[in-house]
Coordinates of C-alpha atoms and ligand atoms in Angstrom, one line a residue:
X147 CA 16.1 12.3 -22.3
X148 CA 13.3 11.4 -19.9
X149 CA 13.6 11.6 -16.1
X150 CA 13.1 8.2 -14.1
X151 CA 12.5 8.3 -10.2
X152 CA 13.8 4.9 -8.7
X153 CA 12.2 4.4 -5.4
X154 CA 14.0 1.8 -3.2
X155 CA 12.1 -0.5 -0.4
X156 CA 12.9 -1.5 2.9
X157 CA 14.6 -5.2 1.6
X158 CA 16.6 -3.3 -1.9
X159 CA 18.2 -1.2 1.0
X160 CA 18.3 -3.7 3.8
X161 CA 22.5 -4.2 3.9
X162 CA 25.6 -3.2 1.5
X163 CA 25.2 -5.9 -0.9
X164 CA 21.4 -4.8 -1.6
X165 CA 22.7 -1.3 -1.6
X166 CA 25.6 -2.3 -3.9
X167 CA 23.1 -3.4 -6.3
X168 CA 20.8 -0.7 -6.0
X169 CA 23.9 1.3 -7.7
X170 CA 24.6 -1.0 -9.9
X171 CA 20.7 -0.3 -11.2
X172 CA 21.3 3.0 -11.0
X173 CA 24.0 3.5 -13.1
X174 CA 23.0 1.4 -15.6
X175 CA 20.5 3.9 -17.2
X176 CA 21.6 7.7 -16.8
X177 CA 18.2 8.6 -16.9
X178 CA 17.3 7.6 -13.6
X179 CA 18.2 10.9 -11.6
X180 CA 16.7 11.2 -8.8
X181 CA 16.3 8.1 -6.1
X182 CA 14.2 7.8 -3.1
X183 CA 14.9 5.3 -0.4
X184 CA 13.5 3.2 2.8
X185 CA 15.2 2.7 6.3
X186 CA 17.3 -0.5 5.9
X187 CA 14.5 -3.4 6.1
X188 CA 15.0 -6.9 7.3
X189 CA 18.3 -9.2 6.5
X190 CA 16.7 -11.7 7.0
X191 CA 13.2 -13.3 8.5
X192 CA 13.7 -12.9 12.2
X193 CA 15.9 -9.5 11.8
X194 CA 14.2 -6.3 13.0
X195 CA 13.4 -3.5 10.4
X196 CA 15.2 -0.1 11.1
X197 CA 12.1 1.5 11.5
X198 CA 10.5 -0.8 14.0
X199 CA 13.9 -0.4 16.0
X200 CA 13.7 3.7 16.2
X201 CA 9.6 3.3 17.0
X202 CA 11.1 1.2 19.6
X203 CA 13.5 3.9 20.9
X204 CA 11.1 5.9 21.1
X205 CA 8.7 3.9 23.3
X206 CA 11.5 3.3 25.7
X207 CA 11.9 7.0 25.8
X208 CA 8.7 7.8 26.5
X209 CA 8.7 5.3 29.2
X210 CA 11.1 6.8 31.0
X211 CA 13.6 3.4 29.9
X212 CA 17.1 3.3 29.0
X213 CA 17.4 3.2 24.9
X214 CA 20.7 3.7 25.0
X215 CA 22.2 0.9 23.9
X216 CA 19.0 0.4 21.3
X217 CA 19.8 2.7 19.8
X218 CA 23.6 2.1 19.4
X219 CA 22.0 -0.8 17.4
X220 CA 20.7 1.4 15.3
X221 CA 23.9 3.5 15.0
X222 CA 25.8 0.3 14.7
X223 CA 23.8 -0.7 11.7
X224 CA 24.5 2.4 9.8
X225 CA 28.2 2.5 10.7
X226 CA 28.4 -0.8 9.6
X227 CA 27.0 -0.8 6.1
X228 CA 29.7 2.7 5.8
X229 CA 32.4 1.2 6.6
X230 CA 31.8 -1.6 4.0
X231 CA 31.2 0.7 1.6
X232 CA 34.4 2.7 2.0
X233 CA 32.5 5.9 3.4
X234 CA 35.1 7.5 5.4
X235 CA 34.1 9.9 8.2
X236 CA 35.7 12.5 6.3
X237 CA 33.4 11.9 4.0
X238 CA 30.1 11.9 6.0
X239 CA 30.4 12.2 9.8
X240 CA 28.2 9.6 11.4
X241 CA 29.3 9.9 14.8
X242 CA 28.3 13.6 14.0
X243 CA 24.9 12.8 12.9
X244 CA 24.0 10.3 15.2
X245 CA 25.0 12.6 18.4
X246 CA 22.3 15.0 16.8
X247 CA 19.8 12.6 17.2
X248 CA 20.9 11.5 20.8
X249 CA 20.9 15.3 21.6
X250 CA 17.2 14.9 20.2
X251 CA 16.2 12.2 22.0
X252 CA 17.4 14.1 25.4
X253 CA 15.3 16.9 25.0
X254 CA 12.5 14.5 24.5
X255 CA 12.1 14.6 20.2
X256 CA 8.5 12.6 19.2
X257 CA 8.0 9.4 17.2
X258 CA 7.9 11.1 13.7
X259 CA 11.2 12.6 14.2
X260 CA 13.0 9.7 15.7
X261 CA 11.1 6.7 12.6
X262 CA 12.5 9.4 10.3
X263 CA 16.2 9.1 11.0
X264 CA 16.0 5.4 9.7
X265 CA 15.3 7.2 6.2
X266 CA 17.4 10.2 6.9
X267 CA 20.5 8.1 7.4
X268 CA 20.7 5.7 4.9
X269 CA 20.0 8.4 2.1
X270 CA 22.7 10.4 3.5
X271 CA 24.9 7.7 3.5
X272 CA 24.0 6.5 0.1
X273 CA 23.9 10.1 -1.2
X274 CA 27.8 10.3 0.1
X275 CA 28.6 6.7 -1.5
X276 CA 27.1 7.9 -4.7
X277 CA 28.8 11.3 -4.9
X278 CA 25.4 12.9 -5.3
X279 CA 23.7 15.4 -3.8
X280 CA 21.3 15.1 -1.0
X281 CA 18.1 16.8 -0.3
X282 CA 16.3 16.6 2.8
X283 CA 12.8 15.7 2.7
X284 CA 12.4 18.2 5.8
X285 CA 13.1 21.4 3.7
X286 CA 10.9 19.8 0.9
X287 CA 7.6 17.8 2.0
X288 CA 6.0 19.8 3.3
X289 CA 2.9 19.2 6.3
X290 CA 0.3 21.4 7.9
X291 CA 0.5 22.2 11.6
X292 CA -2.0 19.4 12.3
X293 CA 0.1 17.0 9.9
X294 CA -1.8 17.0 7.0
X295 CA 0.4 16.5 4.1
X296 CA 0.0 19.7 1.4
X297 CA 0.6 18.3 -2.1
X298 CA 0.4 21.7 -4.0
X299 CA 3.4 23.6 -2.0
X300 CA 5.3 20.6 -2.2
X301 CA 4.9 20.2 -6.0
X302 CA 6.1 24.1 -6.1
X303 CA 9.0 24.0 -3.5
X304 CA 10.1 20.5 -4.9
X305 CA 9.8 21.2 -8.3
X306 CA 12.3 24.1 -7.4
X307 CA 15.0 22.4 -5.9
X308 CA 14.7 19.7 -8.4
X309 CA 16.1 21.6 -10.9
X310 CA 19.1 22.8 -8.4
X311 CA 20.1 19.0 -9.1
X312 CA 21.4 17.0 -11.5
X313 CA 20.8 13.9 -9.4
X314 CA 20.1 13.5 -6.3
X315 CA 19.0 11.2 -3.2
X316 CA 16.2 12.1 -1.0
X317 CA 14.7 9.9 2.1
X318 CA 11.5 8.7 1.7
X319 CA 8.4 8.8 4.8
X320 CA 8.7 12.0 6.0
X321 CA 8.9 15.9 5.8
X322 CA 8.3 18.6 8.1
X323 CA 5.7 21.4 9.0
X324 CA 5.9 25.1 9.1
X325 CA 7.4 24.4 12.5
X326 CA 9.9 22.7 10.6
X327 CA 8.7 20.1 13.3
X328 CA 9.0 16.3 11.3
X329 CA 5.8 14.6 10.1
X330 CA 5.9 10.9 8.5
X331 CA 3.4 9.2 6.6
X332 CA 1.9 6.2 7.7
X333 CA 3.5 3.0 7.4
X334 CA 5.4 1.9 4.4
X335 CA 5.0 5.9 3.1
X336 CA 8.3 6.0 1.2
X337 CA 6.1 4.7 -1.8
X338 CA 4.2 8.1 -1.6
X339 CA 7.6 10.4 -1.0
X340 CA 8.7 8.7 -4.7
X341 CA 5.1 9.0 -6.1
X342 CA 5.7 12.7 -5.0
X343 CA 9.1 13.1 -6.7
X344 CA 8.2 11.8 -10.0
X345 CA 5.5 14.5 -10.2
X346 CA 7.9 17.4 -9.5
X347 CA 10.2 16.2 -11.2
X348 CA 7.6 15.2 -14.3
X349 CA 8.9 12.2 -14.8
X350 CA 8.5 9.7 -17.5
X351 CA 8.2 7.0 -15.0
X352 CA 7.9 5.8 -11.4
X353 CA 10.1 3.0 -10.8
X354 CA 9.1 1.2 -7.6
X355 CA 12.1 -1.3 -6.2
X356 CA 10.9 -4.1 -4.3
X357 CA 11.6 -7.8 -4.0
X358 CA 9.2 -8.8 -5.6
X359 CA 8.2 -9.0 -9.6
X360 CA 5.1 -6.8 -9.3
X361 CA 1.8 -7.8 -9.3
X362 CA 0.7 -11.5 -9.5
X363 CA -2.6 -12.5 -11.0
X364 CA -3.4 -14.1 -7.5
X365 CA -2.0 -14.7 -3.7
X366 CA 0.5 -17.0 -4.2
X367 CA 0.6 -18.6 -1.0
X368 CA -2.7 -20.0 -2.7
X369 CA -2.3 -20.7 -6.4
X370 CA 1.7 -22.1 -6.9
X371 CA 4.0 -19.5 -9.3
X372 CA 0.5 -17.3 -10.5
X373 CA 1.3 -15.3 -13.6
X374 CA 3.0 -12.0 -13.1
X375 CA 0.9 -9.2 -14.5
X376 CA 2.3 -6.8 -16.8
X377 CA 0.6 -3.8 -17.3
X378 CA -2.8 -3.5 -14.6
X379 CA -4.7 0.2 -14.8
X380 CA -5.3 2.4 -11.6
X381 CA -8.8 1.3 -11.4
X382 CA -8.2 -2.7 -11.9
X383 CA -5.7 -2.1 -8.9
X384 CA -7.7 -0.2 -6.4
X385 CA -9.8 -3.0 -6.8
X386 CA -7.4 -5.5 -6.3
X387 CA -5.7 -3.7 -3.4
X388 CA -9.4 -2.9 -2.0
X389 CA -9.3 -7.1 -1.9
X390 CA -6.4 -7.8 0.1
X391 CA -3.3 -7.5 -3.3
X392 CA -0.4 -5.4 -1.8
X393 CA 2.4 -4.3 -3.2
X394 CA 2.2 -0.2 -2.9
X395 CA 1.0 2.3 -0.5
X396 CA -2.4 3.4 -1.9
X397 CA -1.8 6.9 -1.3
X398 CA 1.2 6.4 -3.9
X399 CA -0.8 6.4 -6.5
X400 CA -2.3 9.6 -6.3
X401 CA 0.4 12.3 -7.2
X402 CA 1.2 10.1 -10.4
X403 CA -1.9 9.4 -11.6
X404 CA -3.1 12.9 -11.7
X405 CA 0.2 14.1 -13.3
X406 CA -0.6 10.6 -16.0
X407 CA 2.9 9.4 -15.1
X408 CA 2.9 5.4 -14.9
X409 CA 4.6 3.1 -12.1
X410 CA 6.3 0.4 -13.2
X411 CA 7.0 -2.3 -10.1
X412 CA 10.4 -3.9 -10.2
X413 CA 12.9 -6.4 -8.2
X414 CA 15.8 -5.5 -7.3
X415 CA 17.0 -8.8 -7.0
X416 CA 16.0 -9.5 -10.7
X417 CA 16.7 -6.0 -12.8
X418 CA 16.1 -7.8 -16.0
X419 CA 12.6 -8.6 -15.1
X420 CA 9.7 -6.0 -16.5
X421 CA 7.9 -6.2 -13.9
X422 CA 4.4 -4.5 -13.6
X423 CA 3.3 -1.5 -15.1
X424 CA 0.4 0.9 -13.5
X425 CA -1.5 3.5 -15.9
X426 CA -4.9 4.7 -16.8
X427 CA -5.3 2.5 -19.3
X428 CA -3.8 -0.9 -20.2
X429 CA -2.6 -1.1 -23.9
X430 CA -4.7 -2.4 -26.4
X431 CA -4.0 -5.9 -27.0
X432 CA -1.9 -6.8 -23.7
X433 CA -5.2 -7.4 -21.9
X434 CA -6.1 -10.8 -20.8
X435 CA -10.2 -11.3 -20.0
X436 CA -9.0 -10.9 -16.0
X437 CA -6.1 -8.8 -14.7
X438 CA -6.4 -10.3 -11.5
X439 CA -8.1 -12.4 -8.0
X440 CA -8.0 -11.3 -4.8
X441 CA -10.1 -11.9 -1.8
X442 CA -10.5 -12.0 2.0
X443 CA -12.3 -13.7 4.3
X444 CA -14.5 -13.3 7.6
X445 CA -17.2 -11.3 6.5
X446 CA -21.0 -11.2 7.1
X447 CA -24.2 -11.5 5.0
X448 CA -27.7 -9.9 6.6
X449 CA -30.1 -11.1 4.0
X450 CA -33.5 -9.5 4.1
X451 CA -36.8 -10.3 1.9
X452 CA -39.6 -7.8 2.3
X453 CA -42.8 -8.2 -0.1
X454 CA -42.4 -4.6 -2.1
X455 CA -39.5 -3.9 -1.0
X456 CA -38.7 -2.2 -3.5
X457 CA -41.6 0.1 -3.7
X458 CA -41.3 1.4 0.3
X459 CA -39.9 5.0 0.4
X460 CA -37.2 5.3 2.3
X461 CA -35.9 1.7 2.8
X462 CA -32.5 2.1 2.4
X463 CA -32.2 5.5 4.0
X464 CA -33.6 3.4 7.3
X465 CA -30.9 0.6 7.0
X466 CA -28.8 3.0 6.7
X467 CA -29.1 4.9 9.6
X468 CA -28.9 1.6 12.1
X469 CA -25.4 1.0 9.9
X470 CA -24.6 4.4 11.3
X471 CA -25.7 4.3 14.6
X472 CA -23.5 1.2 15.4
X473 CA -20.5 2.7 13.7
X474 CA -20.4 0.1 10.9
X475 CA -20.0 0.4 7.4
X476 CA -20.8 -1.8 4.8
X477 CA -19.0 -3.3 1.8
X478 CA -21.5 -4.4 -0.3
X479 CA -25.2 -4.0 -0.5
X480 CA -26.3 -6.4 -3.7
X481 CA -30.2 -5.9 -4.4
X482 CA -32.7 -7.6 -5.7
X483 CA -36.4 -7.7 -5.9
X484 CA -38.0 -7.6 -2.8
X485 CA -34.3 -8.8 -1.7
X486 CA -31.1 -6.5 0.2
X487 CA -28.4 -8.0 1.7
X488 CA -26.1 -6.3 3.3
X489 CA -22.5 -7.6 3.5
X490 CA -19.9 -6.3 6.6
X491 CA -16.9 -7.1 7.7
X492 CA -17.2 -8.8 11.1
X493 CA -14.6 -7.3 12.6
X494 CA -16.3 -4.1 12.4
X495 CA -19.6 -5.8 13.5
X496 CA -17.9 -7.2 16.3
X497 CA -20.4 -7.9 19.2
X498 CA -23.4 -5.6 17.7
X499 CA -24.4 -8.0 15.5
X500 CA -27.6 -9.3 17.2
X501 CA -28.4 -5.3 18.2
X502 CA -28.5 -4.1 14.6
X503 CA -30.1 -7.2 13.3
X504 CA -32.8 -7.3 15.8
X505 CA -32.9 -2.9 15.1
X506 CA -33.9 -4.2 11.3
X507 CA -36.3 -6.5 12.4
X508 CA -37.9 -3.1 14.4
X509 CA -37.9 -0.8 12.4
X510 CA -38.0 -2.3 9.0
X511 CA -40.2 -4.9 9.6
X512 CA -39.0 -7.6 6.8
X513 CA -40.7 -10.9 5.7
X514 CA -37.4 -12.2 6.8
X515 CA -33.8 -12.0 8.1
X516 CA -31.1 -14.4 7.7
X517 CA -27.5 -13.6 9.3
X518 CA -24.6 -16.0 7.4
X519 CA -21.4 -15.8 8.8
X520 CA -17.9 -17.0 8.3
X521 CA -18.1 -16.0 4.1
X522 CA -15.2 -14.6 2.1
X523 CA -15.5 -12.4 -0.4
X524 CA -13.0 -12.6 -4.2
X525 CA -13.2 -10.2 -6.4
X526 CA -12.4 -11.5 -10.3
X527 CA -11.1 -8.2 -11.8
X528 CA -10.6 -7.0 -15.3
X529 CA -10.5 -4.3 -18.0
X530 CA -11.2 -6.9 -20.2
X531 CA -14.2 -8.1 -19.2
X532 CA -16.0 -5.2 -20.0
X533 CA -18.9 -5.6 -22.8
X534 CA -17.4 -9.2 -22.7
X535 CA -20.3 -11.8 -22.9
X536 CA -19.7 -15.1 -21.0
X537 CA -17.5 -14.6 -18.3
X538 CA -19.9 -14.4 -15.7
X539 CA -20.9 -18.1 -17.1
X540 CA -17.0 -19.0 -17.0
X541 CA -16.8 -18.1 -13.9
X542 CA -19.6 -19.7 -12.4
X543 CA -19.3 -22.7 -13.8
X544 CA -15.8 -23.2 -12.8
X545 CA -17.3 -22.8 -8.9
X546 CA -20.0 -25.1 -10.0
X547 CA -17.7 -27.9 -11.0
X548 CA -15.8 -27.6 -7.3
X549 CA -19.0 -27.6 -5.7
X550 CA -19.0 -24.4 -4.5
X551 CA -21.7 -22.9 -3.6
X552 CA -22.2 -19.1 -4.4
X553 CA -23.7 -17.3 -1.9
X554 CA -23.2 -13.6 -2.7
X555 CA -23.0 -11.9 -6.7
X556 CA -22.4 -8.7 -6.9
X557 CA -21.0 -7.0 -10.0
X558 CA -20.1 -3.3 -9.9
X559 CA -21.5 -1.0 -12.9
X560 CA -17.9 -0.3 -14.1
X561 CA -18.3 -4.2 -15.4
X562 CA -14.5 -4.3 -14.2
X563 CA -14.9 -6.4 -11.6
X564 CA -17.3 -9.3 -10.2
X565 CA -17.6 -10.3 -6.8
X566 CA -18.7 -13.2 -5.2
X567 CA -19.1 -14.6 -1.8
X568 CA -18.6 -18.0 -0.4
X569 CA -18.0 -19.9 2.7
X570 CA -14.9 -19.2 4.0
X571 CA -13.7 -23.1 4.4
X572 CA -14.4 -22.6 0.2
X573 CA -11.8 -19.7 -0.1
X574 CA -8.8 -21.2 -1.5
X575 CA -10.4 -23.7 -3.1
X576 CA -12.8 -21.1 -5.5
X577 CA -9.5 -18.5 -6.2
X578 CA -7.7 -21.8 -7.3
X579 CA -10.8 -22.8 -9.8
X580 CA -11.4 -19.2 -11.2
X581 CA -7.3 -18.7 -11.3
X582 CA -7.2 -22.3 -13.8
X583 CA -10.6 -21.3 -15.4
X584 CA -9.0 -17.9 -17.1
X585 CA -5.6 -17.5 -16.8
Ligands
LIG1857 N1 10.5 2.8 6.8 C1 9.1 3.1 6.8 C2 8.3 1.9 7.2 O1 8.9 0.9 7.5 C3 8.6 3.7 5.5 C4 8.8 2.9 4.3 O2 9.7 2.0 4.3 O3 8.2 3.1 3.3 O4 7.1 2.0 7.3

């Protein structure tokens, strides 16, 4: 039998009931052996998340502030969920562990170590309420002395211990240098820890616990109940996730993709549900024309028109280099003849704008410059568009029947994906008319 690593988010873990379920997933296939888990996440919508709490320790630390009693809401927390759960101390000594980390705190331990705990804890606790055995991401993840995570000994030393288990809980978000010093990931990095798992442990599959049912085909605080999607490939989802789609860490993806083991994104509130399934390659016949729209807004357009353009050595290497000098880099450069537009984000433009236009103007000496601002970008994405004719004419003319006025095309030469610009003010309204034009 195949291996599954279940990977548990912030909310699946947030209190016993979630964590009660979280077994009940667990035991009902055999197969899913080893289990990664978040800090307990937020109860409910003005609750604080374990890990901003132990940041929050930590700043008061630092600051030479009392986070005592913070953190005996943090220790509260834990002992809580235990004693609902029927851990005895005997069983797993909390007061023990969490003197430790006070004794930690007083010699002054750093904001990796002291975020970790929130990971640290719970998969102890779960680990005891389980009866499995629990391996510490410390002795197993393994960082460089400047903190760089090293995927290759990991693999070996993981892979290793692995096998020493039949199952097993380990916390997700951190590990620990040659030092044995603790390093984290960045935010949200337990995704990565169970990306890393399921490659040592060469699994068949990376489940991914959320609250959600994976993917949608669009932001549904913009199209009401958008379809779920059911299988998406790497590629489709970089590019959705490039757009503004979240679900996973990016960085998750990585160790599984190289090691061709899929994800599949699940709710834990709704076990039943398939949710979304990452690969390389979607399965013949399950692909719709789009996988998916996403989009954001506030960006810029710097449209240029130069008579030969196109024929002037060293054009773009000159645009380039003002991009540079200003610290900006661009999204999206569509050409045409005679034509280049550049399109930036304006936050990273932020108050250079009229410098680097007015550099252009100086050392590129165009027929003309226009600056738009205030235009969102939405990239339609989809395997199936590919060698697909008409879509481009779908699309469009769903915009055109709005009265939306394209201002941007740009369509990248993996023909997964086309992107268009509009006004911002047009955002929702476009997503909504390409969302009821295909899907
Ligand atoms: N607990 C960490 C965070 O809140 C890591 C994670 O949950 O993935 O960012």
């Amino acid at each position: 039998m195949g291996i599954k690593v279940a990977k548990f988010g912030g909310s699946s873990v947030a209190d016993t009931i979630q964590l009660m379920k979280v077994r009940d997933i667990i035991s009902s296939d055999p197969s899913r052996r080893y289990v990664v888990l978040s800090a307990p996440g937020k109860r409910y919508e003005q609750d604080t998340k374990m890990t901003d709490l132990l940041y929050l320790c930590h700043t008061h630390l630092v600051n030479h502030l009392p986070w005592d009693q913070l953190f005996q809401v943090v220790c509260d927390r834990f002992s809580a969920i235990a004693f609902t759960l029927g851990i005895s101390q005997d069983i797993l000594d909390l007061p023990k562990e969490y003197a430790k980390i006070r004794e930690e705190m007083e010699k002054g331990a750093g904001a990796d170590y002291i975020a970790s705990r929130g990971e640290y804890l719970n998969s102890r606790l779960f680990a005891a309420y389980l009866g499995w055995d629990f391996i510490d991401a410390a002795d197993v993840i393994r960082f460089d002395e400047r903190g760089r995570f090293l995927a290759e000994p990991t693999n070996e030393v993981l892979s290793a211990e692995l096998k020493k288990h039949k199952t097993a809980v380990i916390p997700g978000f951190y590990g620990a240098d040659p030092s044995g010093k603790i390093v984290t990931f960045s935010r949200g990095g337990s995704d990565i820890t169970g990306s890393i798992v399921a490659r040592a442990a060469k699994a068949e599959v990376y489940e991914n616990w959320t609250d959600v049912h994976g993917f949608l085909t669009t932001d549904p605080r913009i199209v009401k109940d958008p379809q779920p999607i059911k299988y998406i490939s790497y590629q489709e989802l970089r590019e959705l996730s490039y757009m503004g789609a979240s679900v996973l860490h990016e960085d998750a993806i990585f160790p599984v993709r190289e090691a061709g083991i899929p994800i599949n994104i699940r709710n834990t509130n709704d076990p039943e549900h398939p949710g979304t399934i990452i690969l390389e390659k979607t399965p013949e016949g399950s692909m719709g024309v789009i996988t998916g729209i996403a989009g954001s807004k506030d960006f810029i357009v710097i449209a240029m028109h130069k008579y030969m353009m196109t024929s002037e050595r060293g054009f773009m290497k000159r645009i380039l280099s003002i991009l540079d000098t200003y610290d900006i880099s661009f999204e999206h450069m569509p050409t045409g003849i005679d034509t280049l537009s550049l399109v930036v984000d304006s936050s990273q433009v932020g108050n250079k704008l009229q410098d680097v236009v007015d550099d252009i103007k100086r050392s590129l000496e165009p027929d003309t410059i226009d600056v738009y601002e205030d235009i969102a970008l939405i990239a339609t994405v989809g395997q199936g568009m590919t060698y697909r004719p008409g879509v481009a004419a779908k699309l469009f003319t769903a915009l055109a029947d709005k009265g939306i006025n394209i201002r941007m095309i740009d369509q990248g030469s993996s023909e997964i994906n086309i992107i268009i610009g509009v006004a911002n003010k047009d955002f929702e309204e476009a997503i909504r008319a390409i969302y009821n034009a295909f899907i």
